[in-house]
Coordinates of C-alpha atoms in Angstrom, one line a residue:
Chain A
M142 CA 73.6 13.6 118.6
E143 CA 76.6 10.6 117.6
I144 CA 79.0 10.3 120.2
T145 CA 81.4 9.6 117.0
S146 CA 80.8 13.4 115.9
L147 CA 81.9 15.4 119.0
T148 CA 85.1 17.2 119.4
L149 CA 88.2 15.4 121.7
E150 CA 87.6 18.0 123.6
Q151 CA 83.5 17.2 124.1
A152 CA 84.6 13.3 124.5
L153 CA 86.8 14.1 127.0
S154 CA 84.2 15.6 128.8
A155 CA 81.4 13.0 128.0
L156 CA 84.1 10.4 129.4
K157 CA 84.6 12.4 132.6
S158 CA 81.2 13.4 134.0
K159 CA 80.7 9.3 132.4
Q160 CA 77.9 9.7 129.8
I161 CA 80.1 7.3 127.9
S162 CA 82.7 4.9 128.0
S163 CA 86.1 4.6 126.0
R164 CA 85.1 0.9 125.2
E165 CA 81.5 2.3 123.7
L166 CA 83.6 5.0 122.0
V167 CA 86.3 3.1 120.7
Q168 CA 83.7 0.5 119.4
T169 CA 81.3 3.1 117.8
C170 CA 84.2 4.3 115.9
L171 CA 85.1 0.6 114.4
D172 CA 81.9 0.3 113.5
R173 CA 81.7 3.5 111.4
I174 CA 85.4 2.8 110.1
R175 CA 84.2 -0.5 109.0
R176 CA 80.7 0.9 107.1
Y177 CA 82.2 3.7 105.0
N178 CA 86.5 3.0 105.3
Q179 CA 86.2 0.6 102.5
K180 CA 85.2 3.7 100.1
L181 CA 87.6 6.4 102.1
R182 CA 90.2 4.2 102.6
S183 CA 91.7 6.8 105.0
F184 CA 93.0 3.6 107.2
I185 CA 95.8 1.3 105.8
T186 CA 95.7 -0.7 108.9
V187 CA 92.5 -0.8 111.5
R188 CA 92.9 -2.3 115.2
D189 CA 89.8 -4.0 117.2
E190 CA 92.0 -4.4 119.7
A191 CA 91.6 -1.3 120.3
V192 CA 88.5 -2.4 122.3
K193 CA 90.4 -4.0 125.1
E194 CA 92.3 -1.0 125.3
A195 CA 89.1 1.5 125.4
A196 CA 88.1 -1.2 128.7
E197 CA 91.5 -1.3 130.6
A198 CA 91.2 3.0 130.0
D199 CA 88.4 2.8 131.4
R200 CA 89.0 0.9 134.5
R201 CA 92.2 3.0 135.2
R202 CA 90.0 5.9 134.2
K203 CA 87.6 4.1 137.5
Q204 CA 90.7 4.8 139.2
G205 CA 91.4 7.7 139.4
N206 CA 93.4 8.3 136.9
E207 CA 92.8 11.8 134.6
A208 CA 96.0 11.2 132.0
P209 CA 95.4 13.8 129.4
L210 CA 93.9 12.1 126.4
L211 CA 92.2 8.6 128.6
G212 CA 90.2 6.9 126.7
I213 CA 90.3 8.7 123.3
P214 CA 90.4 6.9 120.2
V215 CA 93.6 8.5 117.9
G216 CA 94.7 7.4 114.2
I217 CA 98.3 7.4 114.0
K218 CA 99.6 8.3 110.6
D219 CA 101.5 5.3 108.4
N220 CA 105.4 6.8 108.8
F221 CA 105.1 6.9 112.2
L222 CA 106.8 4.1 114.1
T223 CA 104.1 1.8 116.6
Q224 CA 106.2 -1.0 118.5
G225 CA 104.4 -4.5 117.2
I226 CA 101.7 -2.3 115.0
R227 CA 102.3 -2.7 110.8
T228 CA 103.5 0.3 109.3
T229 CA 103.7 0.8 105.8
S230 CA 104.9 4.7 105.0
A231 CA 102.1 3.8 102.3
S232 CA 105.0 2.3 100.1
Q233 CA 105.3 -1.6 99.0
V234 CA 108.6 -1.2 100.8
L235 CA 106.9 -1.7 103.6
D236 CA 104.4 -3.3 103.1
D237 CA 105.4 -6.0 105.8
Y238 CA 107.5 -4.1 108.2
I239 CA 106.5 -4.2 111.9
P240 CA 108.6 -1.5 113.9
Q241 CA 110.3 -2.7 117.3
Y242 CA 109.6 0.2 119.0
D243 CA 107.2 3.8 119.1
S244 CA 108.3 7.0 117.8
T245 CA 108.6 9.4 120.4
V246 CA 105.0 10.9 119.3
V247 CA 103.2 7.5 119.9
S248 CA 104.4 6.7 123.1
R249 CA 103.9 9.9 124.7
L250 CA 100.9 9.5 123.5
K251 CA 100.1 6.1 124.5
Q252 CA 101.1 7.5 128.0
A253 CA 98.1 10.5 127.8
G254 CA 96.4 7.1 127.5
A255 CA 95.0 7.8 123.9
I256 CA 94.2 4.5 121.9
I257 CA 95.2 4.4 118.5
I258 CA 92.8 2.7 116.8
G259 CA 94.3 2.4 113.3
K260 CA 97.6 3.8 110.9
T261 CA 96.0 6.4 108.6
N262 CA 96.7 6.4 104.3
L263 CA 99.3 9.3 103.2
D264 CA 101.2 9.8 100.5
A265 CA 103.8 7.6 100.6
W266 CA 107.2 9.1 102.4
G267 CA 105.7 12.7 103.0
H268 CA 105.9 12.8 99.0
G269 CA 103.1 14.7 97.8
S270 CA 99.9 17.5 98.9
S271 CA 97.0 15.6 96.9
G272 CA 96.9 12.1 98.6
E273 CA 97.1 10.1 95.7
H274 CA 100.4 8.4 95.8
T275 CA 99.8 6.0 98.3
D276 CA 100.4 2.2 97.2
Y277 CA 97.2 1.7 99.0
G278 CA 93.8 3.0 96.7
F279 CA 93.9 7.1 97.1
T280 CA 92.2 8.4 100.0
R281 CA 88.7 10.2 99.3
N282 CA 87.6 13.6 100.5
P283 CA 84.9 13.0 102.3
Y284 CA 83.0 16.1 101.5
A285 CA 83.5 15.0 97.4
Y286 CA 84.3 11.4 97.0
D287 CA 85.7 11.7 93.8
R288 CA 88.0 15.8 95.2
V289 CA 91.5 14.8 96.7
T290 CA 91.8 15.0 100.3
G291 CA 95.5 17.0 99.5
G292 CA 98.4 15.1 101.7
S293 CA 100.6 14.1 102.7
S294 CA 98.3 13.4 105.9
S295 CA 95.6 12.3 103.7
G296 CA 94.1 10.2 106.1
S297 CA 94.3 11.8 108.9
A298 CA 92.6 14.2 107.9
A299 CA 89.5 12.3 106.1
A300 CA 89.6 10.5 109.3
V301 CA 89.2 13.0 111.7
A302 CA 86.2 14.7 109.1
A303 CA 84.5 11.1 109.0
D304 CA 84.5 11.5 112.5
F305 CA 86.8 8.3 112.4
C306 CA 88.3 9.2 115.4
F307 CA 89.2 12.4 117.3
M308 CA 92.4 13.0 116.5
G309 CA 95.4 12.1 113.5
T310 CA 99.2 12.5 113.6
G311 CA 100.9 14.1 110.6
S312 CA 103.9 15.2 109.6
D313 CA 104.6 18.4 107.9
T314 CA 107.7 18.8 105.4
G315 CA 106.1 20.6 102.7
G316 CA 102.5 21.8 104.1
S317 CA 101.5 18.5 104.8
N318 CA 99.3 19.1 107.7
R319 CA 97.8 21.9 106.7
Q320 CA 96.7 21.3 103.2
P321 CA 94.7 17.8 104.1
A322 CA 93.2 20.1 106.7
S323 CA 92.6 23.0 104.3
Y324 CA 90.3 20.5 101.9
C325 CA 88.9 18.4 104.7
N326 CA 87.6 21.1 106.6
V327 CA 89.6 20.0 109.9
V328 CA 92.3 21.6 111.7
G329 CA 95.8 21.4 110.2
L330 CA 98.8 22.4 113.1
K331 CA 102.7 22.3 111.6
P332 CA 104.5 23.4 114.7
T333 CA 107.7 24.9 115.3
Y334 CA 110.5 22.9 113.9
G335 CA 112.0 20.9 116.9
R336 CA 108.7 21.4 118.9
V337 CA 108.1 17.9 118.2
S338 CA 109.8 15.0 118.7
R339 CA 110.9 13.6 115.2
Y340 CA 112.4 10.3 116.6
G341 CA 110.9 6.8 114.9
V342 CA 109.3 8.9 112.6
I343 CA 110.1 7.8 109.2
A344 CA 112.3 10.9 108.1
M345 CA 111.9 12.4 104.7
A346 CA 113.8 15.7 104.8
S347 CA 115.4 16.2 108.0
S348 CA 115.8 20.2 108.4
T349 CA 112.1 20.8 107.5
D350 CA 110.3 17.9 109.2
S351 CA 107.8 19.1 111.8
M352 CA 105.3 17.0 113.6
G353 CA 101.7 17.8 114.0
V354 CA 98.0 17.2 114.2
L355 CA 94.6 16.8 112.5
T356 CA 91.6 17.8 114.2
K357 CA 88.4 18.9 115.0
S358 CA 88.7 22.0 117.0
V359 CA 91.3 24.4 117.8
W360 CA 91.4 23.4 121.5
D361 CA 92.1 19.5 120.3
A362 CA 94.7 20.5 118.8
A363 CA 95.9 22.8 121.3
R364 CA 95.0 19.6 124.2
C365 CA 97.1 17.2 121.4
L366 CA 100.3 19.5 120.5
S367 CA 100.2 20.1 124.8
V368 CA 101.3 16.3 125.4
M369 CA 103.5 15.9 122.5
A370 CA 105.5 18.5 122.3
G371 CA 108.5 19.1 124.4
F372 CA 112.4 18.7 124.5
D373 CA 113.8 14.8 123.5
P374 CA 116.9 13.3 124.0
L375 CA 116.4 11.0 121.2
D376 CA 116.1 13.5 118.8
A377 CA 119.1 16.0 118.5
T378 CA 117.2 19.0 116.9
S379 CA 114.4 19.0 119.6
A380 CA 114.3 22.5 121.5
N381 CA 115.1 22.6 124.6
R382 CA 112.0 24.9 125.6
P383 CA 108.9 25.2 128.0
V384 CA 105.8 23.7 126.8
E385 CA 103.3 26.4 127.2
P386 CA 99.8 25.4 128.7
Y387 CA 98.1 25.8 124.9
P388 CA 94.8 24.6 125.9
E389 CA 94.6 27.2 128.5
L390 CA 95.2 30.3 126.7
I391 CA 93.3 29.9 123.2
A392 CA 90.4 31.7 124.5
T393 CA 92.6 34.7 125.4
K394 CA 91.1 37.8 123.7
R395 CA 94.4 39.0 122.2
Q396 CA 94.5 41.7 119.2
F397 CA 96.8 40.5 117.1
S398 CA 98.6 42.9 113.8
I399 CA 98.0 40.2 110.5
G400 CA 100.5 40.5 107.8
I401 CA 99.4 40.3 104.1
A402 CA 101.6 39.7 101.4
D403 CA 101.2 40.0 97.8
E404 CA 103.5 37.6 96.9
Y405 CA 101.0 34.9 99.3
F406 CA 97.7 36.3 96.8
T407 CA 100.0 35.8 93.5
G408 CA 98.7 33.2 91.1
L409 CA 95.6 32.2 93.5
D410 CA 92.1 30.7 92.3
S411 CA 90.4 34.7 92.4
Q412 CA 87.1 32.9 94.7
I413 CA 90.0 31.4 97.3
A414 CA 92.1 35.1 97.3
N415 CA 88.2 36.3 98.0
S416 CA 87.6 34.3 100.7
V417 CA 90.5 35.3 102.5
L418 CA 89.9 38.4 102.0
T419 CA 86.7 38.8 103.3
T420 CA 87.7 36.1 106.1
L421 CA 90.4 38.7 107.1
H422 CA 88.5 42.1 107.0
R423 CA 86.0 40.0 109.4
L424 CA 88.7 40.2 112.1
E425 CA 89.7 44.0 111.2
K426 CA 86.1 44.5 111.9
K427 CA 86.7 42.6 115.9
G428 CA 89.5 44.5 116.4
H429 CA 92.5 42.9 114.1
Q430 CA 95.1 45.1 112.8
L431 CA 95.8 44.2 108.6
V432 CA 98.9 45.6 107.6
K433 CA 100.7 44.9 103.9
I434 CA 104.8 43.3 104.5
S435 CA 106.4 42.4 101.4
L436 CA 108.0 39.0 101.3
P437 CA 110.1 39.2 98.0
I438 CA 111.9 35.6 98.4
V439 CA 109.2 33.7 99.1
K440 CA 108.5 33.7 95.0
Y441 CA 111.7 31.2 94.9
A442 CA 110.5 29.5 98.1
Y443 CA 109.2 26.5 95.8
P444 CA 112.3 25.6 94.1
I445 CA 114.2 26.5 97.2
Y446 CA 112.3 23.6 99.0
C447 CA 113.3 21.3 96.5
L448 CA 117.0 21.7 96.2
I449 CA 116.7 21.5 99.6
T450 CA 114.4 18.4 101.0
F451 CA 114.7 16.6 97.6
P452 CA 118.7 15.8 98.3
E453 CA 117.9 15.1 102.2
I454 CA 114.9 12.8 100.9
S455 CA 117.9 10.7 98.9
S456 CA 119.8 11.0 101.5
N457 CA 117.2 9.6 104.2
L458 CA 115.4 7.1 101.3
A459 CA 118.7 5.3 100.9
R460 CA 118.7 3.4 104.3
F461 CA 115.6 1.8 102.4
D462 CA 118.1 -1.7 101.1
G463 CA 115.6 -4.5 102.1
I464 CA 118.7 -6.1 104.3
R465 CA 117.6 -5.1 107.5
Y466 CA 113.8 -4.2 107.1
G467 CA 111.4 -3.6 103.9
N468 CA 111.4 -5.0 100.1
G469 CA 114.1 -4.0 97.8
R470 CA 114.2 -0.7 96.3
D471 CA 112.8 -1.9 92.9
K472 CA 109.2 -1.4 94.8
F473 CA 109.8 2.4 95.4
A474 CA 107.0 4.4 93.2
D475 CA 107.9 7.2 90.5
E476 CA 107.6 9.7 93.1
P477 CA 110.2 8.9 95.4
R478 CA 112.0 7.9 92.5
R479 CA 111.4 11.6 91.0
R480 CA 112.4 13.3 94.0
M481 CA 115.8 10.7 94.8
M482 CA 117.1 10.8 91.2
I483 CA 116.7 15.0 92.0
G484 CA 117.9 15.0 94.9
V485 CA 121.0 12.9 94.1
H486 CA 121.6 15.5 90.9
A487 CA 121.9 18.5 93.2
L488 CA 123.7 16.6 95.1
S489 CA 126.4 15.4 92.7
A490 CA 129.8 17.1 91.1
G491 CA 129.9 19.3 89.0
Y492 CA 126.1 21.0 90.2
Q493 CA 126.0 20.7 94.2
N494 CA 127.0 24.7 94.2
R495 CA 124.2 25.9 91.3
Y496 CA 121.7 23.5 92.7
Y497 CA 121.9 22.6 96.3
K498 CA 124.2 25.5 97.8
Q499 CA 122.9 28.0 95.8
A500 CA 119.5 26.4 97.7
A501 CA 120.9 26.7 101.1
K502 CA 122.1 30.2 100.6
A503 CA 118.5 31.7 99.3
R504 CA 117.1 29.6 102.0
T505 CA 119.0 32.5 104.9
F506 CA 117.8 35.1 102.4
L507 CA 113.6 33.3 103.1
I508 CA 114.5 33.0 107.1
R509 CA 115.7 37.1 106.6
D510 CA 112.6 37.9 105.4
F511 CA 109.6 36.5 107.6
A512 CA 112.4 37.6 110.7
Q513 CA 112.2 41.3 108.9
A514 CA 108.2 40.6 108.7
F515 CA 107.5 39.9 111.8
K516 CA 108.9 43.2 113.3
Q517 CA 106.1 44.1 111.9
V518 CA 103.3 41.8 112.9
D519 CA 102.5 38.9 114.4
I520 CA 100.9 36.7 112.0
I521 CA 100.9 36.8 108.6
A522 CA 97.9 35.0 106.7
G523 CA 97.1 33.7 103.6
A524 CA 95.4 31.0 101.3
V525 CA 97.1 27.5 102.5
F526 CA 95.9 25.8 98.6
P527 CA 95.9 28.7 95.7
F528 CA 92.9 26.6 93.9
P529 CA 90.3 24.5 96.2
P530 CA 90.3 20.2 96.1
F531 CA 90.5 19.0 92.4
K532 CA 89.3 15.6 90.8
H533 CA 91.4 13.0 91.4
G534 CA 93.5 12.3 88.6
D535 CA 94.2 16.3 86.8
R536 CA 97.0 17.1 88.3
E537 CA 99.0 13.2 87.8
I538 CA 99.5 13.7 84.6
D539 CA 102.1 16.7 85.7
P540 CA 104.4 16.5 88.1
L541 CA 105.5 20.3 88.2
K542 CA 102.0 21.3 87.6
M543 CA 101.2 19.2 91.1
Y544 CA 104.4 19.9 92.9
L545 CA 103.3 24.2 92.2
S546 CA 99.7 23.5 94.7
D547 CA 102.7 23.9 97.5
V548 CA 104.2 27.1 96.7
L549 CA 101.6 28.9 99.6
T550 CA 103.0 26.2 102.1
V551 CA 106.8 25.2 102.1
P552 CA 108.3 29.2 103.5
A553 CA 106.6 27.9 106.8
N554 CA 108.3 24.8 106.3
L555 CA 111.8 25.8 105.4
T556 CA 111.7 29.2 108.0
G557 CA 111.3 26.7 110.5
S558 CA 107.4 28.6 111.7
P559 CA 104.6 27.5 112.6
A560 CA 101.7 27.3 110.8
I561 CA 98.0 26.7 111.6
S562 CA 95.5 26.1 108.5
V563 CA 91.9 26.6 110.7
P564 CA 88.2 26.0 108.5
T565 CA 86.6 28.8 107.1
E566 CA 83.5 29.0 104.5
F567 CA 83.3 26.8 102.3
V568 CA 84.6 27.9 98.1
A569 CA 82.4 26.5 94.9
G570 CA 81.0 24.4 97.6
L571 CA 84.0 22.3 98.9
P572 CA 86.1 22.6 102.1
N573 CA 89.0 25.8 102.1
G574 CA 90.9 26.4 105.3
L575 CA 93.3 30.1 106.2
Q576 CA 96.4 29.7 106.9
L577 CA 97.8 31.6 109.8
I578 CA 102.3 31.3 110.4
A579 CA 103.5 32.8 113.4
P580 CA 107.6 33.5 114.4
P581 CA 109.3 30.2 115.7
F582 CA 107.7 29.3 119.2
G583 CA 104.7 31.3 118.7
E584 CA 102.0 28.3 118.4
T585 CA 99.9 30.1 121.3
S586 CA 99.2 33.0 119.0
L587 CA 98.4 30.6 116.2
F588 CA 96.1 29.0 118.3
Q589 CA 94.4 32.3 120.1
L590 CA 93.9 34.4 116.5
A591 CA 92.7 30.5 115.0
Y592 CA 90.3 30.0 118.0
Q593 CA 88.5 33.9 116.8
V594 CA 88.6 32.5 113.7
E595 CA 86.4 29.4 114.3
Q596 CA 84.4 30.6 116.5
E597 CA 83.2 33.6 113.6
H598 CA 82.9 30.5 111.1
Q599 CA 81.9 27.4 113.4
M600 CA 83.1 25.3 110.2
Y601 CA 82.9 22.3 112.6
R602 CA 79.3 22.0 112.4
V603 CA 79.5 20.9 108.7
K604 CA 79.2 17.4 108.4
P605 CA 79.9 15.2 105.8
K606 CA 77.5 12.9 104.2
L607 CA 79.4 9.5 104.1
R608 CA 78.8 6.6 101.8
I609 CA 79.0 3.2 101.4
Chain B
M5 CA 125.2 34.2 89.0
G6 CA 121.6 35.4 86.6
R7 CA 123.1 33.3 83.3
K8 CA 120.1 31.1 82.9
I9 CA 121.1 27.3 83.8
S10 CA 121.2 24.6 81.1
T11 CA 118.6 21.7 82.1
A12 CA 119.1 19.2 79.6
I13 CA 119.4 16.6 80.9
T14 CA 120.4 13.5 79.0
A15 CA 119.4 9.9 79.3
A16 CA 123.4 8.2 80.0
Q17 CA 122.9 11.6 83.0
V18 CA 119.3 10.3 84.3
K19 CA 121.2 6.6 84.4
H20 CA 123.5 7.8 85.7
V21 CA 121.8 9.4 88.9
A22 CA 119.5 6.4 88.9
S23 CA 122.4 4.2 89.4
L24 CA 124.0 7.5 92.4
A25 CA 120.4 6.5 94.0
R26 CA 120.2 3.2 93.7
L27 CA 117.6 2.9 92.0
P28 CA 116.9 -0.1 89.0
L29 CA 115.2 1.5 86.4
K30 CA 113.9 -0.5 83.5
P31 CA 115.0 1.0 79.9
A32 CA 111.8 2.1 78.9
Q33 CA 111.5 4.3 82.2
I34 CA 114.9 6.3 81.0
G35 CA 112.4 8.2 78.8
K36 CA 109.9 9.4 80.8
F37 CA 112.1 10.3 84.0
R38 CA 114.3 12.6 81.6
S39 CA 111.4 14.6 80.6
Q40 CA 110.1 14.7 83.8
L41 CA 113.1 15.4 85.3
A42 CA 114.2 18.6 82.5
R43 CA 111.2 20.3 83.2
I44 CA 111.4 20.1 87.2
L45 CA 115.0 20.8 86.9
D46 CA 114.3 23.9 84.2
Y47 CA 111.5 24.9 86.6
M48 CA 114.3 25.3 89.4
G49 CA 116.8 26.6 87.9
Q50 CA 115.3 29.9 88.7
I51 CA 117.3 29.7 91.7
G52 CA 120.3 31.2 89.8
K53 CA 118.5 34.4 89.7
L54 CA 119.5 35.2 93.0
R55 CA 122.7 36.8 93.9
T56 CA 123.8 34.9 96.9
A57 CA 127.7 35.8 96.7
G58 CA 129.3 35.5 100.1
E59 CA 126.0 34.7 101.9
S60 CA 126.2 32.0 104.7
E61 CA 124.6 28.7 103.8
T62 CA 121.5 27.7 106.5
S63 CA 121.2 24.1 108.0
H64 CA 119.0 24.7 110.7
A65 CA 116.4 26.9 110.5
I66 CA 116.1 28.0 113.7
G67 CA 119.8 28.2 114.8
I68 CA 120.1 25.5 117.5
T69 CA 123.6 24.6 117.9
N70 CA 125.6 21.0 117.8
R71 CA 124.1 19.1 121.2
M72 CA 126.4 16.5 122.3
R73 CA 125.8 13.3 124.6
T74 CA 128.4 10.9 125.9
D75 CA 128.9 7.9 124.1
E76 CA 127.0 5.2 125.9
V77 CA 124.7 2.3 125.1
T78 CA 121.4 3.7 126.6
S79 CA 118.1 1.2 127.3
P80 CA 115.2 3.3 125.1
T81 CA 117.2 2.4 122.0
R82 CA 118.7 0.0 122.9
L83 CA 117.1 -3.9 120.5
S84 CA 117.7 -6.9 121.6
Q85 CA 119.4 -8.9 118.4
Q86 CA 115.9 -11.3 117.9
A87 CA 114.5 -7.4 118.0
A88 CA 117.2 -6.2 115.4
L89 CA 116.7 -9.5 112.9
S90 CA 112.8 -9.7 113.0
N91 CA 112.0 -7.5 109.8
A92 CA 115.1 -9.4 108.1
K93 CA 114.3 -11.5 104.8
R94 CA 117.3 -13.2 105.3
T95 CA 119.3 -14.3 108.6
R96 CA 121.5 -17.1 109.1
D97 CA 123.0 -17.7 112.8
G98 CA 121.6 -14.2 114.2
Y99 CA 123.3 -12.1 111.0
F100 CA 122.0 -10.7 108.6
V101 CA 122.6 -12.0 105.2
V102 CA 123.7 -9.5 102.0
D103 CA 124.7 -10.4 98.6
A104 CA 128.2 -10.9 98.3
I105 CA 130.1 -7.8 97.6
F106 CA 133.7 -9.8 96.7
E107 CA 134.1 -12.2 94.3
P108 CA 134.9 -15.4 96.3

């Protein structure tokens, strides 16, 4: 078995038992990236220096260091600041930006011994759910080269699926970790808002941005979250709550009551709907309870999302003035321009009440809907995308059509809830994930149920056939 | 609430929001953005159907309240002058250079 096809858990075990060295692991990953990334474009920046850092990790391990991610090569989504390593947010505006400091997530990963092998591609600024809105060439789906990966954490999903690294960080504002995970047959985690620090991640929408990971397995995601999560004095919205020992808890066999809402099945591709229901019925046979719930405000979730996040985007992107860093605002591509203009319009005099404030009030309704549902069930389940991975270019022409691919994922962001996409059976020959949503700080429940789904389907065994 | 929101957006409005967002737009782009923005705003207008009178606005999804800290410089967020200037295209004598905003 190729060492690159190990899960993070298996790689750690192999490193601990001295079957492999980190240097070997990183070098093999780099060789694989050199061979296949040109076509896949999952990385914007690749670091050959990682080999030296891997050798250092091997030395530390010899001296008895047992840091939780010691010697493991990881990809960092290119909107996370990495000191001294070019960070572009996949936009020409930051083409030559070299951060002077690390984001908190990156410094915690480094402290845990992880090796940064490169910066992964994304929809620029996080604006997109296909991976096509990058200024550096869209990332191809390793399972179907003419199809999209999903976004915005497109590069991280593809890099993990292609066995280029053992984890990719992601930022999820409206579905950006779960969507590419679903389309690329990997696990995608969106933690509770405030569970992981946002400090040093290029801000998209400050009230919904949630930092997470894409991994090959549920245990891998649990291990990474336990490293990344926790209070950060540098992030004023960071939650001051203890971090549970997630990896130790995932195998606990619990029975859950799982909520199914009609609103989550409206307009769904029938093959996806059938796949979700089949998976849920298999879970029911294992003793879980399926409960019908009602989420009436979900049908407005997408407009609520836009009318809150686009204004926040317009505010957050105002800092890119080309004066202290980066290039001029003329370098912004069409998608960020659209969002900024709509955002500014929704905040402007004469429109703020009917758009932004109306959405902020409607958000309160949505939060109440979910709180009500979580009194009846432990977890809400549904699809991630309403349709299977589409061909590159198919949804480009009509930005509204593209936006509607987020309808199933934005509710978790608006309510601050944690959510995960875990791979289930392929649909129409293409990857597909099951989405699970829990109440705030319910990550342990998510991991426990996702682990059971993973044991049932074992989709991590299905590797893509890469091409040169 | 319940009335249909008129979402026709004029070229003048596009120029206005572009200017508010400090986004230089070429004349050729105005028409394209006008029709795209109109469609998107039209879709979002359905939010007007919700009766929200008297409802509170959410600014924080899980209700954490403001957390303050003492007003002092701490090392984790401190950049040296050199580091702070390191990405600027135009600097002079340790300053960022900006376009003049006053007539000389």
